[in-house]
CSV table of C-alpha atoms in Angstrom, one decimal:
chain,number,residue,atom,x,y,z
A,1,MET,CA,128.5,-174.6,239.3
A,2,ALA,CA,129.8,-172.3,235.7
A,3,GLY,CA,126.8,-170.2,236.1
A,4,ALA,CA,127.4,-168.7,239.6
A,5,MET,CA,128.8,-165.4,240.1
A,6,THR,CA,132.5,-165.3,242.7
A,7,ALA,CA,131.7,-162.6,245.6
A,8,GLU,CA,134.9,-160.6,243.4
A,9,GLN,CA,132.8,-160.2,239.9
A,10,ARG,CA,129.9,-159.2,242.0
A,11,GLN,CA,131.7,-156.6,243.9
A,12,GLN,CA,133.3,-155.3,240.0
A,13,LYS,CA,129.4,-155.1,238.2
A,14,ASP,CA,128.4,-152.9,241.0
A,15,THR,CA,131.4,-150.4,240.9
A,16,ASP,CA,130.4,-150.6,237.0
A,17,HIS,CA,126.7,-150.0,237.8
A,18,THR,CA,127.4,-146.8,240.2
A,19,ARG,CA,130.4,-145.4,237.7
A,20,LEU,CA,127.6,-145.8,234.7
A,21,ASN,CA,124.7,-143.8,237.5
A,22,ILE,CA,127.5,-141.5,238.0
A,23,TRP,CA,128.2,-140.4,234.5
A,24,VAL,CA,124.3,-140.2,232.8
A,25,THR,CA,123.5,-137.5,236.3
A,26,PHE,CA,126.5,-135.5,235.1
A,27,ALA,CA,125.6,-135.9,231.0
A,28,GLY,CA,121.5,-134.9,232.2
A,29,THR,CA,122.3,-132.0,234.5
A,30,ILE,CA,124.7,-130.6,231.0
A,31,LEU,CA,122.6,-131.4,228.4
A,32,ALA,CA,119.8,-129.4,231.2
A,33,ALA,CA,121.7,-126.2,231.2
A,34,LEU,CA,122.5,-126.4,227.8
A,35,ILE,CA,118.6,-126.7,226.8
A,36,GLY,CA,118.0,-123.9,229.5
A,37,GLY,CA,120.7,-121.6,227.8
A,38,VAL,CA,119.2,-122.1,224.4
A,39,PHE,CA,115.9,-121.0,225.4
A,40,ALA,CA,117.5,-118.1,227.2
A,41,ILE,CA,118.9,-117.0,223.8
A,42,VAL,CA,116.3,-117.5,222.2
A,43,ALA,CA,113.8,-115.7,224.2
A,44,SER,CA,115.9,-112.2,224.1
A,45,GLY,CA,116.6,-111.8,220.6
A,46,GLY,CA,113.5,-109.9,219.9
A,47,ASP,CA,114.2,-107.3,222.3
A,48,ASP,CA,117.1,-105.2,220.7
A,49,GLU,CA,114.9,-102.3,220.2
A,50,PRO,CA,111.4,-102.3,222.5
A,51,GLU,CA,108.3,-100.7,221.6
A,52,ALA,CA,107.6,-96.9,222.2
A,53,SER,CA,105.5,-97.6,225.4
A,54,ALA,CA,102.0,-94.8,226.7
A,55,THR,CA,105.1,-93.4,229.3
A,56,THR,CA,107.9,-93.3,226.5
A,57,PRO,CA,107.1,-91.7,223.1
A,58,ALA,CA,108.7,-93.5,220.4
A,59,THR,CA,110.9,-89.8,218.4
A,60,SER,CA,111.3,-90.2,214.4
A,61,ARG,CA,114.4,-90.4,213.4
A,62,THR,CA,112.8,-88.7,210.0
A,63,SER,CA,111.1,-85.6,211.6
A,64,PRO,CA,112.5,-82.3,211.8
A,65,ARG,CA,113.4,-80.5,214.6
A,66,GLN,CA,110.5,-77.9,216.4
A,67,THR,CA,111.3,-74.4,218.1
A,68,THR,CA,109.1,-73.2,220.0
A,69,THR,CA,107.1,-70.0,219.6
A,70,PRO,CA,105.9,-68.1,222.7
A,71,ALA,CA,101.9,-67.7,222.4
A,72,ALA,CA,100.8,-64.5,222.0
A,73,GLY,CA,100.5,-62.5,225.3
A,74,ASP,CA,104.0,-63.5,226.3
A,75,ALA,CA,106.5,-61.1,228.0
A,76,GLU,CA,109.4,-61.0,226.1
A,77,PRO,CA,112.7,-60.5,227.4
A,78,ALA,CA,113.7,-57.1,228.4
A,79,THR,CA,116.0,-55.3,226.7
A,80,PRO,CA,118.7,-53.0,228.6
A,81,SER,CA,118.2,-49.3,228.6
A,82,SER,CA,119.9,-47.4,226.7
A,83,PRO,CA,122.8,-45.0,228.1
A,84,ALA,CA,122.0,-41.8,229.3
A,85,ALA,CA,123.1,-39.3,226.3
A,86,ALA,CA,127.1,-37.8,226.8
A,87,PRO,CA,127.1,-34.3,226.4
A,88,GLU,CA,127.5,-31.8,223.5
A,89,PRO,CA,131.1,-32.3,223.1
A,90,GLY,CA,132.8,-28.9,224.8
A,91,SER,CA,130.7,-28.5,227.5
A,92,TRP,CA,130.7,-29.9,231.1
A,93,ALA,CA,127.9,-31.5,232.5
A,94,GLY,CA,127.6,-32.3,236.1
A,95,ARG,CA,125.6,-31.9,240.3
A,96,VAL,CA,125.1,-29.2,241.6
A,97,VAL,CA,123.7,-28.9,245.0
A,98,VAL,CA,123.6,-25.3,246.4
A,99,GLU,CA,123.1,-24.3,250.3
A,100,THR,CA,120.2,-21.4,251.3
A,101,PHE,CA,122.5,-20.0,253.7
A,102,GLY,CA,126.2,-20.5,255.2
A,103,LEU,CA,129.9,-19.5,254.2
A,104,ASP,CA,129.9,-21.3,250.8
A,105,ALA,CA,126.1,-20.7,249.7
A,106,ALA,CA,126.5,-20.4,246.3
A,107,ALA,CA,128.3,-22.0,242.7
A,108,GLU,CA,130.1,-20.9,240.5
A,109,LEU,CA,129.6,-22.1,236.6
A,110,ASP,CA,132.4,-21.1,235.0
A,111,THR,CA,134.9,-24.1,237.0
A,112,ARG,CA,135.3,-27.3,236.0
A,113,PRO,CA,133.6,-28.8,237.6
A,114,ALA,CA,131.2,-25.9,239.4
A,115,GLN,CA,132.3,-25.3,242.5
A,116,LYS,CA,130.6,-24.1,246.2
A,117,ILE,CA,132.2,-20.3,246.6
A,118,SER,CA,130.8,-17.6,249.2
A,119,ASN,CA,127.9,-15.8,247.8
A,120,SER,CA,129.8,-12.3,248.8
A,121,GLY,CA,132.4,-12.8,245.6
A,122,SER,CA,131.4,-11.4,242.2
A,123,ARG,CA,132.0,-14.7,240.2
A,124,ALA,CA,128.9,-16.7,242.8
A,125,ASP,CA,126.5,-17.0,239.8
A,126,VAL,CA,123.8,-19.5,241.6
A,127,ILE,CA,122.7,-18.6,244.8
A,128,VAL,CA,119.0,-19.9,246.0
A,129,ASN,CA,116.6,-20.0,248.4
A,130,ILE,CA,113.2,-21.7,249.4
A,131,ILE,CA,109.5,-20.2,250.0
A,132,GLU,CA,106.9,-22.7,251.5
A,133,GLY,CA,109.2,-26.0,249.4
A,134,ARG,CA,109.8,-23.6,246.4
A,135,ALA,CA,112.9,-22.6,244.8
A,136,GLN,CA,114.2,-19.5,244.3
A,137,VAL,CA,117.1,-19.0,242.2
A,138,GLY,CA,119.8,-15.9,241.4
A,139,ARG,CA,122.8,-13.8,241.3
A,140,ALA,CA,125.1,-12.8,244.1
A,141,ALA,CA,124.8,-9.1,244.5
A,142,PHE,CA,128.3,-8.2,242.1
A,143,ALA,CA,128.1,-11.2,239.4
A,144,GLN,CA,126.7,-10.6,236.5
A,145,SER,CA,124.5,-14.5,235.7
A,146,SER,CA,121.7,-13.4,234.0
A,147,PHE,CA,118.7,-16.6,234.0
A,148,ALA,CA,115.5,-17.7,231.8
A,149,VAL,CA,112.8,-20.7,232.4
A,150,TRP,CA,112.7,-22.5,229.7
A,151,ASP,CA,108.9,-23.1,228.7
A,152,GLY,CA,109.4,-24.4,225.7
A,153,ASP,CA,109.0,-28.4,224.3
A,154,GLY,CA,111.6,-30.7,224.5
A,155,THR,CA,115.4,-29.6,226.0
A,156,PRO,CA,117.2,-26.3,225.2
A,157,GLY,CA,120.5,-26.7,223.9
A,158,ALA,CA,122.9,-24.5,223.9
A,159,GLU,CA,121.8,-21.7,221.0
A,160,GLU,CA,118.5,-22.6,222.5
A,161,CYS,CA,119.1,-21.2,226.0
A,162,ARG,CA,121.5,-18.7,224.8
A,163,LEU,CA,118.5,-17.3,222.7
A,164,ALA,CA,116.3,-17.4,225.9
A,165,VAL,CA,118.6,-15.5,228.7
A,166,SER,CA,118.8,-12.6,225.5
A,167,SER,CA,115.7,-12.5,225.6
A,168,GLN,CA,114.0,-13.2,229.0
A,169,GLY,CA,117.4,-12.7,231.0
A,170,VAL,CA,116.5,-11.7,234.6
A,171,ALA,CA,118.6,-11.5,238.1
A,172,THR,CA,116.3,-14.1,239.9
A,173,VAL,CA,113.4,-16.1,239.4
A,174,GLN,CA,111.2,-17.9,242.2
A,175,ASP,CA,108.5,-20.0,242.8
A,176,LEU,CA,110.0,-23.2,241.0
A,177,ALA,CA,109.4,-26.6,240.6
A,178,THR,CA,111.2,-29.6,240.7
A,179,LYS,CA,112.3,-30.7,236.6
A,180,THR,CA,111.9,-26.9,236.3
A,181,VAL,CA,114.7,-25.9,233.6
A,182,LEU,CA,116.6,-23.0,233.5
A,183,CYS,CA,118.8,-21.0,231.0
A,184,VAL,CA,121.5,-19.6,232.3
A,185,ARG,CA,124.1,-16.7,231.2
A,186,THR,CA,127.6,-17.3,233.6
A,187,THR,CA,129.5,-14.4,234.9
A,188,GLU,CA,132.2,-15.1,232.3
A,189,TYR,CA,129.4,-15.5,229.5
A,190,ARG,CA,129.0,-19.3,229.1
A,191,THR,CA,126.3,-20.5,228.3
A,192,ALA,CA,124.4,-22.8,231.3
A,193,ARG,CA,121.1,-25.2,231.5
A,194,LEU,CA,119.9,-26.1,235.0
A,195,THR,CA,117.9,-28.5,235.4
A,196,ILE,CA,116.1,-28.3,239.9
A,197,THR,CA,116.0,-31.7,240.5
A,198,LYS,CA,115.5,-31.5,243.8
A,199,ILE,CA,114.3,-29.3,246.3
A,200,ASP,CA,114.8,-29.8,250.1
A,201,SER,CA,113.7,-27.7,253.0
A,202,ARG,CA,114.8,-30.0,255.8
A,203,GLN,CA,118.6,-29.8,254.4
A,204,ASP,CA,117.8,-26.0,252.9
A,205,THR,CA,119.5,-27.2,249.7
A,206,VAL,CA,118.4,-26.7,246.2
A,207,SER,CA,119.9,-29.3,243.7
A,208,PHE,CA,120.4,-29.3,239.9
A,209,ASP,CA,121.6,-31.1,236.9
A,210,ALA,CA,123.9,-28.7,235.4
A,211,VAL,CA,125.2,-28.1,231.7
A,212,VAL,CA,127.7,-25.7,231.0
A,213,TRP,CA,128.8,-24.7,227.2
A,214,ASP,CA,132.1,-23.5,226.4
A,215,GLN,CA,130.6,-21.0,223.9
A,216,PRO,CA,129.2,-17.5,224.9
């Protein structure tokens, strides 16, 4: 019969039909991927600048920066303390410790720095004793130093101490406490100032902050 298909024709038709199905499936996959990509691009187009949320406050680009002002009553930063004032020109300043007894139980103030010497010498400007926790300050037997307790206002300078010793100077002053200020005339007639910083009954010593001026 003229309309009947041969076996070879049927086989060719099945092959063509299979190829068509493969191409249709492939084309559908590509189309679906393209459509999904377009939707993803469209969906992300408006997310360039996220809106401020409750947990991330928005910051204005035009608002000025604000400085923090401490509230009243807040502690201010600590300020370094001022350095101790240097002694006056032409003077020596330092610490002097004098024992109540011993081989070198006296101090000579005319040397720089002041030094311990025997209390039997003529240059022994300062000897000490401690009686019931109070200090007694004087000079050795052959020395020429003189003492006056400063009872004026503030800390005396060289001229104030010179005048104090000239008018009130004695060989020995006693019943002295810490922080007592003494004006002194040394054996070589220099002017000095001694401030008692410690009376140590256990060590049998009296400590002074000393200033010695060159001028008489």
